[in-house]
Short mmCIF file of C-alpha atoms and ligand atoms in Angstrom, two decimals:
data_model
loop_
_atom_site.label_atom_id
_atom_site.label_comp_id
_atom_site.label_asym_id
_atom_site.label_seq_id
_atom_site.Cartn_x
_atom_site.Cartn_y
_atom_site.Cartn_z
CA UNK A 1 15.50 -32.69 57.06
CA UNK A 2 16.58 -36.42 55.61
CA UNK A 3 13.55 -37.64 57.69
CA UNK A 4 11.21 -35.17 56.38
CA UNK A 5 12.23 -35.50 52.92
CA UNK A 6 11.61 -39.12 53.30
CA UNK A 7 8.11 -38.97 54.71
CA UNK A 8 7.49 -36.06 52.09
CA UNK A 9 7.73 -39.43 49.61
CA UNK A 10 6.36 -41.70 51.26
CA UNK A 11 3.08 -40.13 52.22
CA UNK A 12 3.11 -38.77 48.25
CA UNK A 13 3.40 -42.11 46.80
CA UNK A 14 0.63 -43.81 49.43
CA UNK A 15 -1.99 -40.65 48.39
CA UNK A 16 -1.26 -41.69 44.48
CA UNK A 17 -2.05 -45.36 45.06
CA UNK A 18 -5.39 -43.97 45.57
CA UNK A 19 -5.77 -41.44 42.94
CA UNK A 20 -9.40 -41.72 41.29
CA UNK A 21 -9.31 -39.37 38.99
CA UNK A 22 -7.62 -35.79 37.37
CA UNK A 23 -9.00 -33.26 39.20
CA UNK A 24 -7.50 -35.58 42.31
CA UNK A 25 -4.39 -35.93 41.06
CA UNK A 26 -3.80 -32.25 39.98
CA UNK A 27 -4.49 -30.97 43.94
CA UNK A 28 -2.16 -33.59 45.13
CA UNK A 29 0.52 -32.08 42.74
CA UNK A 30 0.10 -28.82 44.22
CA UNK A 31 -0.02 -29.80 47.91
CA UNK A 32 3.60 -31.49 46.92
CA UNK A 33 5.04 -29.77 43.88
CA UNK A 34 2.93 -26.36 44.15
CA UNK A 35 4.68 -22.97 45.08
CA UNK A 36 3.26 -23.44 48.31
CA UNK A 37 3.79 -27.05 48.35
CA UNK A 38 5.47 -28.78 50.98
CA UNK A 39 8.36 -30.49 49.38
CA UNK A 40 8.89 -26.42 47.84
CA UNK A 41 8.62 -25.30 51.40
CA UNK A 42 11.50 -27.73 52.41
CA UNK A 43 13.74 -26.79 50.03
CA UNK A 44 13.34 -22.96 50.71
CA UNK A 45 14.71 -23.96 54.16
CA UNK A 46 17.87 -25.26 52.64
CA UNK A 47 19.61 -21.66 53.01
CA UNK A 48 20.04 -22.50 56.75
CA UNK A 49 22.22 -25.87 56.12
CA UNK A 50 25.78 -25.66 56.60
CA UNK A 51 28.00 -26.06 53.22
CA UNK A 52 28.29 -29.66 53.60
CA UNK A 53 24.71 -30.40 54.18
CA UNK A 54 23.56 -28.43 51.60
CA UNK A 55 24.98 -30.35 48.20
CA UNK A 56 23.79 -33.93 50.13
CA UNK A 57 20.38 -32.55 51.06
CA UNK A 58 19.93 -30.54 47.99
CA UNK A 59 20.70 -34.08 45.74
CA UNK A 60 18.12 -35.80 48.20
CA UNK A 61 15.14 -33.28 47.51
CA UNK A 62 15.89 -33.53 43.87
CA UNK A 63 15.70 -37.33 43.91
CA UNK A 64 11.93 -37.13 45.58
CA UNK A 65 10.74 -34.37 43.38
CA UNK A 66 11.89 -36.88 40.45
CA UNK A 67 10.06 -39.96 42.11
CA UNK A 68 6.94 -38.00 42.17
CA UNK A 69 6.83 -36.69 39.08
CA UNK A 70 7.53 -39.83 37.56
CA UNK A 71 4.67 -40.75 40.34
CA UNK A 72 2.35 -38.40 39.22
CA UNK A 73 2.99 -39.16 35.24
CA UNK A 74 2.21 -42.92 35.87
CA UNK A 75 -0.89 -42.28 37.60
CA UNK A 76 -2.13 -39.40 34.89
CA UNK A 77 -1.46 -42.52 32.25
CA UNK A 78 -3.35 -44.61 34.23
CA UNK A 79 -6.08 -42.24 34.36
CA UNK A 80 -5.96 -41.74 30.75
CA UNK A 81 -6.24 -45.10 30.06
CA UNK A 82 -9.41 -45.30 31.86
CA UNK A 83 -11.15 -42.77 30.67
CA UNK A 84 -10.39 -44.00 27.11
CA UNK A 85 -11.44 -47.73 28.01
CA UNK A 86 -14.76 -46.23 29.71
CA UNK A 87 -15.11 -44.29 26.48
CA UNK A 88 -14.96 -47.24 23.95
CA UNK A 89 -17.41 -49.37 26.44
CA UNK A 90 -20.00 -46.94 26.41
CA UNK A 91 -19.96 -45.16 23.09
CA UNK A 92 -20.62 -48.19 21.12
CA UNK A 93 -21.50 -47.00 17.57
CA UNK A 94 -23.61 -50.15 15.94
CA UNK A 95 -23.15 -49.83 12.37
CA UNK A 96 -25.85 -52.58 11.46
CA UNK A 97 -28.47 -50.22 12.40
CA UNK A 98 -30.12 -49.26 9.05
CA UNK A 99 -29.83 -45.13 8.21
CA UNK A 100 -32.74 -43.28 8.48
CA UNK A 101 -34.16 -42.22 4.56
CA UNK A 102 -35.47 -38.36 4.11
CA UNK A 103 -37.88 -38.54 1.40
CA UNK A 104 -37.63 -36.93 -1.23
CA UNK A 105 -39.03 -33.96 -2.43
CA UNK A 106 -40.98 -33.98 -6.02
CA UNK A 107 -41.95 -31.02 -8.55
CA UNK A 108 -45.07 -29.53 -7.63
CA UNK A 109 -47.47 -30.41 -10.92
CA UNK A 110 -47.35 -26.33 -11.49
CA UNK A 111 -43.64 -26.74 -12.16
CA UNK A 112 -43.66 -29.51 -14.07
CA UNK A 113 -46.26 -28.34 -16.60
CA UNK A 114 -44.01 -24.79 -16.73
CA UNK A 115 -40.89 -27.22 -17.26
CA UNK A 116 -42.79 -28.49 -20.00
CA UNK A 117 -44.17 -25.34 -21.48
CA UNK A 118 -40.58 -23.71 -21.06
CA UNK A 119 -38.59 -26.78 -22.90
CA UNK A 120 -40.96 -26.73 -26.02
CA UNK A 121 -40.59 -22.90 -26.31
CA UNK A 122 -36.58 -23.09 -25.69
CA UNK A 123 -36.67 -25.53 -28.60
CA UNK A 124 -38.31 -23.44 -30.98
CA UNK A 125 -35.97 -20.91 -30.23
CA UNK A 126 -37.49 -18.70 -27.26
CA UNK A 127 -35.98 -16.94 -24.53
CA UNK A 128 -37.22 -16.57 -21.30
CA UNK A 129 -38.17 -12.91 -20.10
CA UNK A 130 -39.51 -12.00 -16.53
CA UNK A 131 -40.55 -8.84 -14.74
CA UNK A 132 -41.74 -7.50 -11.34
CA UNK A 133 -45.21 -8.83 -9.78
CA UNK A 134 -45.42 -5.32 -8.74
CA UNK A 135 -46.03 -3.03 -11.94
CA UNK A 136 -47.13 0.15 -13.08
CA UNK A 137 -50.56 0.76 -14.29
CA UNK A 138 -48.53 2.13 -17.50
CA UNK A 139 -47.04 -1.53 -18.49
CA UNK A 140 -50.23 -3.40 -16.95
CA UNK A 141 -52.67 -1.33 -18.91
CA UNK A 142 -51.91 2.11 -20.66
CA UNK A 143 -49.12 0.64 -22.61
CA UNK A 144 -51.07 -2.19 -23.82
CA UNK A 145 -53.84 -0.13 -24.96
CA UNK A 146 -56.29 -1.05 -22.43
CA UNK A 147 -58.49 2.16 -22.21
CA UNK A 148 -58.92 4.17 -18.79
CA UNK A 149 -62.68 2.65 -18.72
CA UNK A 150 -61.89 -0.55 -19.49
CA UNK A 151 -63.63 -2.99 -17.02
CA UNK A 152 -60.07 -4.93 -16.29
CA UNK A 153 -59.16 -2.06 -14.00
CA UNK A 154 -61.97 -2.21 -11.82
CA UNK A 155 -60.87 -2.38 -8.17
CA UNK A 156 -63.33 -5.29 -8.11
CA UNK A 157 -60.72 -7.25 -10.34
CA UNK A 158 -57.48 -5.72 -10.00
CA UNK A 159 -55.29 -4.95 -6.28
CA UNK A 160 -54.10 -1.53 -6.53
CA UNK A 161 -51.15 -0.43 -4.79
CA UNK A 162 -51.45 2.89 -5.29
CA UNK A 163 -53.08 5.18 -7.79
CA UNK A 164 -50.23 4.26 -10.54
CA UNK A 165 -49.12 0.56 -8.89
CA UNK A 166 -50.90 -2.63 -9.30
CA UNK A 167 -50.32 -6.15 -8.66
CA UNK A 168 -49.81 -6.81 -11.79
CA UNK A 169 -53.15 -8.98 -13.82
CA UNK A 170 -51.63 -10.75 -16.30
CA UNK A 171 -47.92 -11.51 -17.74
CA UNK A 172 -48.56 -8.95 -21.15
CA UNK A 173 -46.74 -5.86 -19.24
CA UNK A 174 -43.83 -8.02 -19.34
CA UNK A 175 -44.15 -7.83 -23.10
CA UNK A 176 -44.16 -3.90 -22.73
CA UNK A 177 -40.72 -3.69 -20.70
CA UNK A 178 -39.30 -6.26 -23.31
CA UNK A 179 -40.40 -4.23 -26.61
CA UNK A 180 -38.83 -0.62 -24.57
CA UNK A 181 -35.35 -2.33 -23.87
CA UNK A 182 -34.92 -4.72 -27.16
CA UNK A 183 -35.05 -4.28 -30.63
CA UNK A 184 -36.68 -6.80 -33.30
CA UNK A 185 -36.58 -9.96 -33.45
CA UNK A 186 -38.25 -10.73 -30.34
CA UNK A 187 -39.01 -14.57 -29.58
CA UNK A 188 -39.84 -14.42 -25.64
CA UNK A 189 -42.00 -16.64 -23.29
CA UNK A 190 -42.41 -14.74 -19.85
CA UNK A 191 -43.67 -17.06 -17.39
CA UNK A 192 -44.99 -15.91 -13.66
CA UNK A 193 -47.57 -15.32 -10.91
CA UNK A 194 -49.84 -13.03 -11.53
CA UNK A 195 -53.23 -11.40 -9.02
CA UNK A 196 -56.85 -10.85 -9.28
CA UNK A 197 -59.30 -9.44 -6.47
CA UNK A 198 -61.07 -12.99 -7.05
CA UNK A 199 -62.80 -15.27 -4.58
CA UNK A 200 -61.59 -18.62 -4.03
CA UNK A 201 -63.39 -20.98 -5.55
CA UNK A 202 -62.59 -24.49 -7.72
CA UNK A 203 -61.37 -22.65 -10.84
CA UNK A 204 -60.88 -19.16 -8.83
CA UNK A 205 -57.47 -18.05 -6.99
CA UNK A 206 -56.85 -14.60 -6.43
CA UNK A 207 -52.96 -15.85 -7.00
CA UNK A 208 -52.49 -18.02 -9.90
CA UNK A 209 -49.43 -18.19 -12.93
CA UNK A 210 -49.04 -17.37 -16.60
CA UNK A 211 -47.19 -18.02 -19.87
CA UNK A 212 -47.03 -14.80 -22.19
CA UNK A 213 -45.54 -15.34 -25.53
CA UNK A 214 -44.38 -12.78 -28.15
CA UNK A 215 -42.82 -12.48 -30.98
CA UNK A 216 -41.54 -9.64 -33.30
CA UNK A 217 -39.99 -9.64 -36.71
CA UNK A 218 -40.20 -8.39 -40.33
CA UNK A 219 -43.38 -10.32 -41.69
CA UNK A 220 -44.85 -12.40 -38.37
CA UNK A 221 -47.99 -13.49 -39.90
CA UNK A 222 -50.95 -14.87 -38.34
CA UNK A 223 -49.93 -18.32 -40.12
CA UNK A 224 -46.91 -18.38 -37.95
CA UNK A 225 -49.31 -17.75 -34.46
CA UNK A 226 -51.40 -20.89 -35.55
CA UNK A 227 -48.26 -22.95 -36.42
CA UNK A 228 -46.65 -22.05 -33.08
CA UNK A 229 -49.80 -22.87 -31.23
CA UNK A 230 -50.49 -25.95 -32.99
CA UNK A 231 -46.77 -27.08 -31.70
CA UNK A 232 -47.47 -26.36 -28.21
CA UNK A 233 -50.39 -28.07 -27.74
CA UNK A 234 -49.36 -31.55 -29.71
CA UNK A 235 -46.14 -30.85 -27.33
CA UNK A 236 -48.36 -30.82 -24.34
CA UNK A 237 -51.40 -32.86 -24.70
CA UNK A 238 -49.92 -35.43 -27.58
CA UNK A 239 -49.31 -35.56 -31.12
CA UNK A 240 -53.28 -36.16 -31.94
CA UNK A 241 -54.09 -32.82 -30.83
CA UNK A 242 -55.70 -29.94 -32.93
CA UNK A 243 -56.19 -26.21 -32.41
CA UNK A 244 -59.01 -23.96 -33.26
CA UNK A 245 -58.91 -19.79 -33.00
CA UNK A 246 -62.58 -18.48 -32.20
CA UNK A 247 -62.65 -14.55 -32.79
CA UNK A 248 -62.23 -12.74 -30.17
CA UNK A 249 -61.10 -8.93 -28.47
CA UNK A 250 -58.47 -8.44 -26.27
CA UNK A 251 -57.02 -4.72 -26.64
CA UNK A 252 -53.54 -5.57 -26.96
CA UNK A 253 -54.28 -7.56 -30.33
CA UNK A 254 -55.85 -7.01 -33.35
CA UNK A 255 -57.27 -9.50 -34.56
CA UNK A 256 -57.39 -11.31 -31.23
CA UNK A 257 -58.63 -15.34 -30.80
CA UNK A 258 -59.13 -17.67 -27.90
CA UNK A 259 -57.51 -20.50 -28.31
CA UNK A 260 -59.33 -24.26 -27.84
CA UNK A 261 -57.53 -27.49 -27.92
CA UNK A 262 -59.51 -30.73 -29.07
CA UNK A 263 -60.45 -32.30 -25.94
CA UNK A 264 -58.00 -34.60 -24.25
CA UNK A 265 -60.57 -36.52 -22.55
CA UNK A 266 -62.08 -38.04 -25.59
CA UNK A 267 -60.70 -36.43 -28.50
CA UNK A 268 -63.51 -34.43 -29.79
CA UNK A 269 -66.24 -36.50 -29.38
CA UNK A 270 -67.83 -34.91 -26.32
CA UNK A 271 -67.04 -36.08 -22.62
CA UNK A 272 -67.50 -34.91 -18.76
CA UNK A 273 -63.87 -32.46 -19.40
CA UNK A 274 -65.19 -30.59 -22.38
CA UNK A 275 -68.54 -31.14 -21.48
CA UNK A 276 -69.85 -32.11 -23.99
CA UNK A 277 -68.36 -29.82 -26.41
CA UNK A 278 -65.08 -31.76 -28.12
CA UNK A 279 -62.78 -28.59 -27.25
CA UNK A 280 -61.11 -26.79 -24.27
CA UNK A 281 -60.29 -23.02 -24.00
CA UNK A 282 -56.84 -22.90 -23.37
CA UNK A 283 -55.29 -19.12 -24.05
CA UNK A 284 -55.64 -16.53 -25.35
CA UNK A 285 -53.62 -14.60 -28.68
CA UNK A 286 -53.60 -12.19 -31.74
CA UNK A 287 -51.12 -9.96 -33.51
CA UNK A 288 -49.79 -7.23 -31.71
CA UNK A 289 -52.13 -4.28 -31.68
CA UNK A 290 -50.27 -1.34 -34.01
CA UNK A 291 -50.68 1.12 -31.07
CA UNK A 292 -48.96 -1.32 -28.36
CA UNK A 293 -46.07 -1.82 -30.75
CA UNK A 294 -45.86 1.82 -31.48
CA UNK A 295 -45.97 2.68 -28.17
CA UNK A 296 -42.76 0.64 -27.41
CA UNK A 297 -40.96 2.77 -30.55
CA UNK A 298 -40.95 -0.43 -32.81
CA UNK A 299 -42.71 1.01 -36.20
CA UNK A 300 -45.76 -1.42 -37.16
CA UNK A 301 -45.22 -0.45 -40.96
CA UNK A 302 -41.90 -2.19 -40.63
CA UNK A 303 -42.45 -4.90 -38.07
CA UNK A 304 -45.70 -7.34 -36.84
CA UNK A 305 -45.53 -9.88 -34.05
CA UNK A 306 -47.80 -12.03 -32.13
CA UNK A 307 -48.92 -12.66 -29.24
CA UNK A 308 -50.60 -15.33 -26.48
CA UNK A 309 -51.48 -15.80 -23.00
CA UNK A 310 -51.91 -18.97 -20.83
CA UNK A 311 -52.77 -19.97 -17.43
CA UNK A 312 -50.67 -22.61 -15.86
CA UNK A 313 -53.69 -23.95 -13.58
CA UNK A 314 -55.97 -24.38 -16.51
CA UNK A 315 -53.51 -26.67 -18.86
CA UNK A 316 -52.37 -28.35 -15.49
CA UNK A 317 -55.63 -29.25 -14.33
CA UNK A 318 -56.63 -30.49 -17.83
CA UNK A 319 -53.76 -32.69 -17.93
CA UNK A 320 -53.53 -34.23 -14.89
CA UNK A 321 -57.46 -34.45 -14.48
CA UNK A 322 -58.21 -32.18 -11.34
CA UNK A 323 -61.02 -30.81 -10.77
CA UNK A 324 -60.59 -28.12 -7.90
CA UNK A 325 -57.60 -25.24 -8.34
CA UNK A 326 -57.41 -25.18 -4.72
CA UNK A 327 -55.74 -28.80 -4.57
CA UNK A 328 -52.35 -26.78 -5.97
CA UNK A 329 -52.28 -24.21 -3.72
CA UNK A 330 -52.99 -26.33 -0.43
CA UNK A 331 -49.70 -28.15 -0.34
CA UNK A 332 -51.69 -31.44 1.11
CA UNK A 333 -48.56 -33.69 0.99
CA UNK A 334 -51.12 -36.42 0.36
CA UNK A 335 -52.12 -34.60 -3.04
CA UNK A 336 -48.51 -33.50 -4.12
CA UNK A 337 -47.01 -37.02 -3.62
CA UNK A 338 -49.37 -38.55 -6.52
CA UNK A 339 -47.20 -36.10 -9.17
N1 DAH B 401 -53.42 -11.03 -20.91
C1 DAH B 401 -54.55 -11.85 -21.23
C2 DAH B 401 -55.24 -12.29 -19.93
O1 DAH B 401 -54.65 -12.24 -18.92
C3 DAH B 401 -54.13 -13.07 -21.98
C4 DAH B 401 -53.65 -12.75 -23.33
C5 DAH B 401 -54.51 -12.73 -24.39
C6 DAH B 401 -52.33 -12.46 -23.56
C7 DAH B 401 -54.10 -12.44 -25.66
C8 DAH B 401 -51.89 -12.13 -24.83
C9 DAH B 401 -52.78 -12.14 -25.88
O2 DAH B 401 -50.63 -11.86 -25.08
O3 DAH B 401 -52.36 -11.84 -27.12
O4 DAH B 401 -56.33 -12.70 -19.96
#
């Protein structure tokens, strides 16, 4: 048993030397050290010895399990060690190498211009509004006193839902769920996308975005529409620009106006932009019709308001000189990174 016990270790300790790696060194455990192993084997034989063998023999075994588990341990550092200096050879991280930049992203022009529009309203006092691109005929049309005939709600110009749902045409029914759910004074801008059953074309999008402004209080005069309007634009297209109100009829307003700025191409004298004519159209306004303000259960011999309506294409394009509305919608990265 001595002599096996001694081979046991000495055929252990020559099958480490040449350990290559874990998985090598973990089945050599087992074939020694393993339930089934053969220095376990030996000392399950060990009930046979005779008392005085037993204590000698039993110190003897012990001795060789502790050489090769200090055997094994060595070897599993050694291992280690290796696989750590292999790691630090080949993962070589070289922090000279410049980063990689992600470009980044601008405001579309459309945003920018509605930044614009929304800071000079916020500073006169304004809050923003908003309501659903989906609306009912009611707040697209009824409520603002648009009549049943009225050639607005034409399927050729508006998308109907269904008989009482439209996409809604303009930002004014946002007006109408404002007036229902708020008392006077009202000072909103409602900006948002709005649809029309148009073709594309350079000035045409069947998708495109307005600004709707209103505002009701005890006395709102038409004076205070042209001072407002007068603001916005010298806020917009500079300090040298004027307004003028043409007469006009929307059925929402009474009296209604469309809205021209002096030309920002040559400032009045007649260029290419206003072709010719020294002012742009820009929106559209009036006070608020009687009927629309009744409607909302504010009493129009106690309050008046006004009212306006602006595309977000049309001032953009003005003021950043483009010429075809399909240049916003196209996302050409070579058009947006010019803004
Ligand atoms: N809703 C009109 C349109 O889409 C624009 C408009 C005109 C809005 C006059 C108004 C207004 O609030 O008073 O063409």
């Amino acid at each position: 048993m001595k002599q096996q016990l001694q081979e046991i270790q000495k055929q252990a300790l020559a099958s480490l030397s040449e350990i290559r790696d874990v998985r090598e060194l973990e089945a050599l455990k087992v074939e020694y050290l393993g339930k089934k192993g053969k220095l376990t084997q030996i000392l399950k034989g060990m009930g046979a010895l005779s008392a005085e063998e037993r204590p000698v023999i039993g110190q003897m075994a012990n001795d060789v399990r502790i050489a090769l588990e200090e055997g094994i341990a060595d070897v599993r550092a050694r291992l280690e060690r290796e696989i750590l200096n292999n790691k630090l050879k080949t993962e070589v991280i070289d922090v000279t190498i410049p980063g990689r930049t992600k470009p980044l992203g601008k405001k579309h022009p459309l945003t920018s211009v509605l930044d614009e529009i929304k800071d000079i309203f916020i500073g006169m006092g304004y809050e923003i509004a908003e309501g659903p691109e989906v609306e009912l005929d009611y707040n697209n049309f009824e409520a603002l006193n648009i009549p049943k005939n009225h050639p607005a709600r034409d399927t050729q110009d508006t998308f109907y839902i269904s008989e009482n749902v439209v996409l809604r045409t303009h930002t004014s029914p946002v007006q109408i769920r404002h007036m229902q759910s708020h008392n006077p004074p009202i000072r909103i801008i409602c900006p948002g996308r709005v649809y029309r059953s148009d073709t594309v074309d350079a000035t045409h999008s069947p998708v495109f975005h307005q600004v709707e402004g209103l505002v009701v209080d005890k006395g709102v005069t038409m004076g205070d529409l042209v001072g407002t309007l007068q603001a916005f634009a010298k806020g917009i297209f500079g300090e040298n620009t004027r307004i003028r109100l043409r007469p006009h009829h929307f059925p929402f307003t009474e009296p209604s106006a469309e809205v021209d700025v002096s030309c920002w191409g040559c400032g009045g004298s007649g260029c290419r932009i206003c072709k010719g004519e020294g002012w742009v159209e820009i929106l559209g306004a009036g006070m608020v019709h009687p009927n629309v303000l009744r409607e909302c259960g504010i009493d129009p011999d106690v309050y008046s308001g006004f009212a306006f309506g602006l595309g977000i294409e049309r001032i953009t394009m003005g003021k950043y000189g483009i010429d075809d509305m399909r240049l916003l919608f196209e996302n050409d990265m070579r058009f947006l990174k010019q803004f």
